[in-house]
XYZ file of C-alpha atoms in Angstrom:
422
model
C 53.196 -61.345 243.693
C 50.921 -60.688 240.726
C 52.894 -57.574 239.841
C 56.107 -59.636 239.826
C 54.517 -62.278 237.569
C 53.283 -59.589 235.194
C 56.751 -58.072 235.029
C 58.302 -61.464 234.375
C 55.781 -62.155 231.627
C 56.514 -58.776 230.090
C 60.242 -59.510 230.220
C 59.679 -62.546 227.981
C 58.153 -60.553 225.119
C 59.618 -61.247 221.668
C 62.048 -58.420 220.820
C 60.062 -57.349 217.766
C 57.093 -56.622 220.034
C 59.134 -54.172 222.116
C 58.410 -50.607 221.051
C 61.328 -49.040 219.254
C 63.222 -52.238 218.485
C 61.921 -52.572 214.910
C 63.136 -49.120 213.821
C 66.397 -49.726 215.666
C 66.930 -52.992 213.783
C 66.144 -51.379 210.418
C 68.464 -48.468 211.145
C 71.209 -50.798 212.331
C 70.975 -52.878 209.160
C 71.299 -49.797 206.942
C 74.100 -48.470 209.133
C 76.157 -51.675 209.061
C 75.687 -52.089 205.305
C 76.906 -48.569 204.669
C 79.802 -49.041 207.072
C 81.186 -52.004 205.140
C 80.532 -50.371 201.766
C 82.588 -47.408 202.964
C 85.672 -49.452 203.817
C 85.469 -51.354 200.526
C 85.081 -48.054 198.662
C 87.920 -46.463 200.615
C 90.265 -49.350 199.802
C 89.294 -49.203 196.108
C 89.757 -45.419 195.869
C 93.054 -45.390 197.763
C 94.434 -48.223 195.619
C 93.602 -46.307 192.456
C 95.160 -43.162 193.905
C 98.447 -44.630 195.127
C 98.600 -48.439 195.091
C 98.131 -51.184 197.715
C 100.609 -49.718 200.208
C 98.824 -46.385 200.115
C 95.482 -48.117 200.556
C 96.750 -49.782 203.724
C 97.846 -46.431 205.162
C 94.549 -44.744 204.305
C 92.510 -47.539 205.862
C 94.760 -47.402 208.942
C 93.965 -43.683 209.217
C 90.321 -44.641 209.710
C 90.657 -47.768 211.823
C 93.518 -47.001 214.217
C 91.898 -43.877 215.760
C 88.660 -45.819 216.073
C 90.457 -48.503 218.050
C 92.068 -46.062 220.498
C 89.052 -43.748 220.949
C 86.427 -46.422 221.461
C 86.830 -46.741 225.247
C 86.647 -42.976 225.769
C 83.564 -42.775 223.572
C 81.959 -45.472 225.737
C 82.386 -43.184 228.759
C 80.800 -40.377 226.757
C 77.819 -42.642 226.009
C 77.294 -43.160 229.743
C 77.708 -39.437 230.329
C 75.232 -37.959 227.835
C 73.151 -40.951 226.685
C 73.377 -43.642 224.004
C 70.754 -42.113 221.721
C 72.355 -38.677 221.646
C 75.832 -40.046 220.918
C 74.509 -42.416 218.241
C 72.632 -39.638 216.452
C 75.529 -37.175 216.683
C 77.884 -39.779 215.216
C 75.346 -40.577 212.510
C 75.021 -36.914 211.526
C 78.813 -36.746 211.215
C 78.804 -39.819 208.965
C 76.076 -38.316 206.770
C 78.088 -35.097 206.436
C 81.262 -36.999 205.525
C 79.433 -38.894 202.786
C 77.861 -35.663 201.517
C 81.283 -34.017 201.291
C 82.668 -37.034 199.433
C 79.813 -36.962 196.904
C 80.456 -33.294 196.135
C 84.239 -33.601 195.974
C 84.210 -36.806 193.931
C 81.771 -35.234 191.457
C 84.111 -32.260 190.936
C 87.503 -34.006 190.888
C 89.293 -37.143 192.063
C 90.204 -36.814 195.767
C 93.892 -37.370 196.459
C 95.451 -39.645 199.040
C 95.748 -36.916 201.692
C 92.093 -35.928 201.404
C 90.986 -39.570 201.540
C 93.069 -40.063 204.700
C 91.493 -36.999 206.354
C 87.983 -38.181 205.491
C 88.834 -41.681 206.756
C 90.082 -40.153 210.011
C 86.883 -38.142 210.565
C 84.758 -41.170 209.730
C 86.794 -43.336 212.103
C 86.246 -40.899 214.989
C 82.500 -40.924 214.340
C 82.579 -44.710 214.122
C 84.331 -44.917 217.501
C 81.342 -43.119 219.021
C 78.697 -45.005 217.060
C 79.822 -48.525 217.957
C 79.400 -48.392 221.776
C 76.295 -46.194 221.462
C 74.520 -48.533 219.046
C 75.687 -51.530 221.079
C 74.219 -50.092 224.276
C 70.767 -49.304 222.858
C 69.442 -52.932 222.837
C 70.524 -53.347 226.460
C 68.547 -50.235 227.380
C 65.613 -50.796 225.043
C 64.899 -54.486 225.651
C 63.736 -56.105 228.901
C 66.078 -58.673 230.437
C 64.249 -61.738 229.143
C 64.364 -60.518 225.543
C 68.026 -59.623 225.253
C 69.373 -62.986 224.065
C 66.811 -63.138 221.273
C 67.396 -59.453 220.589
C 71.111 -60.120 220.153
C 70.191 -62.882 217.712
C 68.278 -60.361 215.589
C 71.154 -57.899 215.838
C 73.408 -60.629 214.466
C 70.947 -61.286 211.628
C 71.210 -57.620 210.649
C 75.012 -57.765 210.836
C 75.287 -60.990 208.813
C 72.908 -59.804 206.099
C 74.806 -56.513 205.899
C 78.074 -58.425 205.472
C 76.586 -60.513 202.649
C 74.979 -57.718 200.618
C 77.539 -54.955 201.159
C 80.131 -56.464 198.803
C 77.842 -56.808 195.766
C 76.255 -53.381 196.397
C 79.681 -51.738 196.676
C 80.894 -53.486 193.530
C 77.833 -52.446 191.528
C 78.055 -48.826 192.742
C 81.783 -48.562 192.007
C 81.290 -50.058 188.550
C 78.387 -47.724 187.820
C 79.829 -44.441 189.049
C 83.015 -44.934 191.026
C 83.534 -43.128 194.308
C 80.672 -40.701 193.641
C 78.056 -43.439 193.254
C 79.315 -45.485 196.208
C 79.320 -42.430 198.480
C 75.818 -41.519 197.287
C 74.566 -44.997 198.207
C 76.128 -44.600 201.644
C 74.610 -41.138 202.006
C 71.184 -42.709 201.493
C 71.860 -45.603 203.863
C 73.204 -43.389 206.672
C 70.286 -40.992 206.229
C 67.868 -43.916 206.540
C 69.640 -45.003 209.739
C 69.430 -41.435 211.086
C 65.686 -41.332 210.467
C 65.120 -44.816 211.918
C 66.995 -43.946 215.114
C 65.162 -40.646 215.548
C 62.012 -42.027 217.273
C 64.117 -44.068 219.703
C 64.641 -41.029 221.928
C 61.303 -41.502 223.658
C 61.984 -45.220 224.228
C 65.660 -45.110 225.216
C 65.505 -41.840 227.128
C 68.430 -39.850 228.449
C 71.237 -40.995 230.671
C 71.291 -39.941 234.314
C 74.538 -40.949 235.983
C 74.775 -41.133 239.717
C 77.623 -40.139 241.987
C 79.744 -37.025 242.299
C 82.064 -37.735 239.367
C 80.945 -38.096 235.744
C 81.473 -41.489 234.069
C 85.079 -42.123 233.025
C 87.072 -44.893 231.399
C 88.838 -45.580 234.671
C 85.622 -45.994 236.668
C 84.256 -48.262 233.949
C 87.326 -50.475 234.073
C 87.100 -50.515 237.868
C 83.492 -51.657 237.656
C 84.309 -54.454 235.199
C 87.228 -55.596 237.329
C 84.913 -55.815 240.349
C 82.164 -57.668 238.481
C 83.798 -61.064 238.083
C 81.213 -62.725 235.772
C 81.195 -59.763 233.365
C 85.000 -59.604 233.412
C 85.345 -63.309 232.674
C 82.751 -63.253 229.895
C 84.522 -60.290 228.286
C 87.780 -62.267 228.443
C 86.105 -65.320 226.895
C 84.542 -63.221 224.121
C 87.871 -61.533 223.400
C 89.669 -64.890 223.172
C 86.933 -66.170 220.861
C 87.228 -63.149 218.567
C 91.022 -63.293 218.474
C 90.936 -66.996 217.631
C 88.211 -66.921 214.964
C 88.725 -63.700 213.019
C 91.962 -64.944 211.462
C 90.811 -68.382 210.251
C 87.521 -67.055 208.880
C 89.109 -64.151 207.018
C 92.681 -64.690 205.836
C 92.653 -68.413 206.667
C 90.135 -69.340 203.984
C 91.977 -67.232 201.418
C 95.266 -68.978 202.270
C 93.570 -72.374 202.036
C 92.195 -71.493 198.614
C 95.636 -70.438 197.423
C 97.429 -73.497 198.811
C 94.932 -75.915 197.240
C 94.605 -74.012 193.938
C 90.878 -73.422 194.269
C 89.230 -71.278 191.646
C 88.000 -67.814 192.735
C 84.417 -68.979 192.281
C 85.012 -71.920 194.630
C 86.360 -69.574 197.307
C 83.284 -67.431 196.797
C 81.029 -70.466 197.288
C 82.795 -71.457 200.529
C 82.592 -67.932 201.959
C 78.976 -67.749 200.816
C 78.228 -70.961 202.710
C 79.670 -69.404 205.848
C 77.608 -66.261 205.339
C 74.392 -68.222 204.870
C 75.153 -70.473 207.851
C 75.926 -67.484 210.075
C 72.560 -65.957 209.154
C 70.898 -69.280 209.998
C 72.747 -69.417 213.325
C 71.674 -65.873 214.126
C 68.057 -66.758 213.289
C 68.286 -69.782 215.581
C 69.567 -67.616 218.427
C 66.780 -65.089 217.818
C 64.300 -67.848 218.711
C 66.068 -68.946 221.888
C 64.563 -68.316 225.274
C 67.103 -67.439 227.921
C 68.161 -70.659 229.697
C 68.601 -70.824 233.462
C 72.404 -70.880 233.095
C 73.035 -69.028 229.818
C 76.817 -69.092 229.996
C 76.972 -72.877 230.308
C 74.839 -73.223 227.178
C 76.793 -70.534 225.313
C 80.130 -72.121 226.168
C 78.806 -75.521 225.033
C 78.091 -73.968 221.620
C 81.597 -72.522 221.790
C 83.008 -76.056 222.112
C 81.259 -76.978 218.872
C 82.896 -73.944 217.259
C 86.322 -75.127 218.431
C 85.758 -78.524 216.827
C 84.698 -77.035 213.493
C 87.681 -74.653 213.376
C 90.034 -77.520 214.226
C 88.458 -79.513 211.406
C 89.585 -76.822 208.954
C 93.120 -78.005 209.631
C 92.242 -81.537 208.523
C 89.760 -80.902 205.706
C 91.422 -79.353 202.660
C 88.794 -80.005 199.979
C 86.225 -77.308 199.143
C 83.326 -79.545 200.224
C 84.917 -80.446 203.568
C 85.848 -76.832 204.222
C 82.300 -75.737 203.380
C 80.861 -78.189 205.919
C 83.278 -76.989 208.613
C 82.573 -73.292 208.050
C 78.828 -74.013 207.943
C 78.991 -75.608 211.400
C 81.090 -72.665 212.597
C 78.590 -70.131 211.290
C 75.626 -71.884 212.890
C 77.381 -72.349 216.253
C 78.568 -68.748 216.434
C 74.969 -67.485 216.499
C 73.889 -68.930 219.872
C 77.389 -68.487 221.306
C 77.473 -64.763 220.634
C 73.824 -64.159 221.537
C 74.085 -65.911 224.916
C 77.380 -64.262 225.867
C 76.299 -60.784 224.773
C 72.838 -61.182 226.262
C 74.395 -62.071 229.609
C 76.755 -59.070 229.505
C 73.908 -56.665 228.784
C 71.691 -58.151 231.473
C 74.442 -58.206 234.096
C 75.507 -54.611 233.385
C 73.619 -51.759 235.075
C 72.496 -49.014 232.736
C 74.976 -46.354 234.038
C 77.857 -48.576 232.853
C 76.303 -49.898 229.628
C 78.211 -47.620 227.256
C 81.624 -48.367 228.734
C 81.033 -52.117 228.875
C 79.757 -52.167 225.290
C 82.814 -50.143 224.277
C 84.960 -52.963 225.644
C 82.986 -55.565 223.680
C 83.213 -53.438 220.521
C 86.954 -53.112 221.071
C 87.355 -56.891 221.252
C 85.205 -57.353 218.134
C 86.368 -54.511 215.869
C 89.443 -52.983 217.458
C 91.418 -56.225 217.626
C 90.564 -57.396 214.100
C 93.938 -56.330 212.594
C 95.765 -58.061 215.451
C 93.795 -61.285 214.980
C 94.216 -61.398 211.206
C 97.916 -60.545 211.207
C 98.528 -62.946 214.117
C 96.982 -65.851 212.217
C 99.015 -64.925 209.140
C 102.268 -64.990 211.125
C 101.215 -68.278 212.763
C 100.494 -69.907 209.404
C 103.830 -68.667 208.036
C 105.732 -69.831 211.115
C 104.369 -73.379 211.209
C 101.921 -74.269 208.437
C 98.325 -73.471 207.572
C 96.786 -76.742 208.781
C 98.611 -76.505 212.103
C 97.498 -72.871 212.467
C 93.847 -73.935 212.128
C 94.391 -76.689 214.694
C 96.114 -74.340 217.147
C 93.325 -71.756 216.976
C 90.601 -74.393 217.232
C 92.239 -76.109 220.203
C 92.752 -72.704 221.845
C 89.024 -72.005 221.647
C 88.314 -75.432 223.133
C 90.747 -74.894 225.999
C 89.176 -71.514 226.831
C 85.726 -73.102 226.763
C 86.712 -76.039 229.009
C 88.485 -73.754 231.487
C 85.396 -71.546 231.559
C 83.137 -74.513 232.314
C 85.404 -75.394 235.243
C 84.740 -71.981 236.813
C 81.619 -72.035 239.038
C 81.181 -68.278 238.625
C 80.640 -68.843 234.898
C 79.125 -72.325 234.875
C 76.431 -71.447 237.427
C 75.919 -67.807 236.456
C 72.387 -66.757 235.648
C 70.818 -63.574 234.386
C 69.818 -61.251 237.215
C 67.055 -58.740 236.540
C 67.298 -55.108 237.592
C 64.590 -55.778 240.178
C 66.594 -58.596 241.779
C 69.779 -56.525 241.615
C 68.104 -53.622 243.415
C 66.672 -55.931 246.079
C 70.157 -57.376 246.668
C 71.675 -53.922 247.009
C 68.976 -52.880 249.506
C 69.481 -56.045 251.582
C 73.261 -55.481 251.633
C 72.751 -51.943 252.893
């Protein structure tokens, strides 16, 4: 009994007290900042080389392969280990940035070369996303994963805020060469920060006669009803929110003749609020029924998105996006924390590949879908439709006992259940 109490107490440690999590968080922050600087730099360079249409094709060369390869890379994470895949992908990213620095210093890379570099970077990114996503689930004890996801969100939100100004300053100072040099430094920092994680994360040891595959991962998710439903809820949330918070605010600014600075203030409010929401979630202790609490925060998100359809002034829009940013923190942390706790380590890479796919792979679908919706009806109605859709998904989820009453199950309890069933 005392051993069980000690383990439980250890599981409640703050994430920053877990060995290896601090360097992981620092490396992740540098990695995410460089990632967003790269896509901004790529769009800028491709536009200068061939215009907006060319820029779209070049960016597609980097994002489309990433979307299709992500699930297979998740299986590779479970096969050889999250740390090894993350570091291999990071080395590839460092090499790509090094090549760009040299080439850009000698001459201006053409469209074809930019597309090839974007393709190589996209393949490496497809491996990095599920690998980096799986590391917190392996590194942190069960009781720390919700708060750990909150800190991961803090790193992501801060990276999103600072990447734009850093990219702009680098491009103004030295064009593609300077921006790639900044990324070379950031990716090298991430590589060094991830290096000591090997002793904490360890290597993957899959069980069974067959190596991990995409098919077996999908079979596992289909058989684990709570994980499957939470993945569906998270995917619906991402599809509904990515459009309004990206192209939706730009369309609102255009329709109401806001100044560019006013749009910048509104988006800045969302960025600051999302950081605050992530900080709030990093202080949360895991509730008894985490999904019920997370879905309740999701209902607040649906109300704030719906309000964007009714509030057209900059001040009203700023209030609505602030509430959205704050509510998204606990929502995401509780949902992701549950997924990582409910997923056994041998399947962590494939499950995190699915979550990365819903977050990053479906972004073009979500943004273009909202644009078509706004053009087909009107912008205010599009906000209302997406907000109500989130609310409907949340209410339906609360009506499902398997979600409403779900609780985090530790590895120890899972093993005891498996032994009793045998």
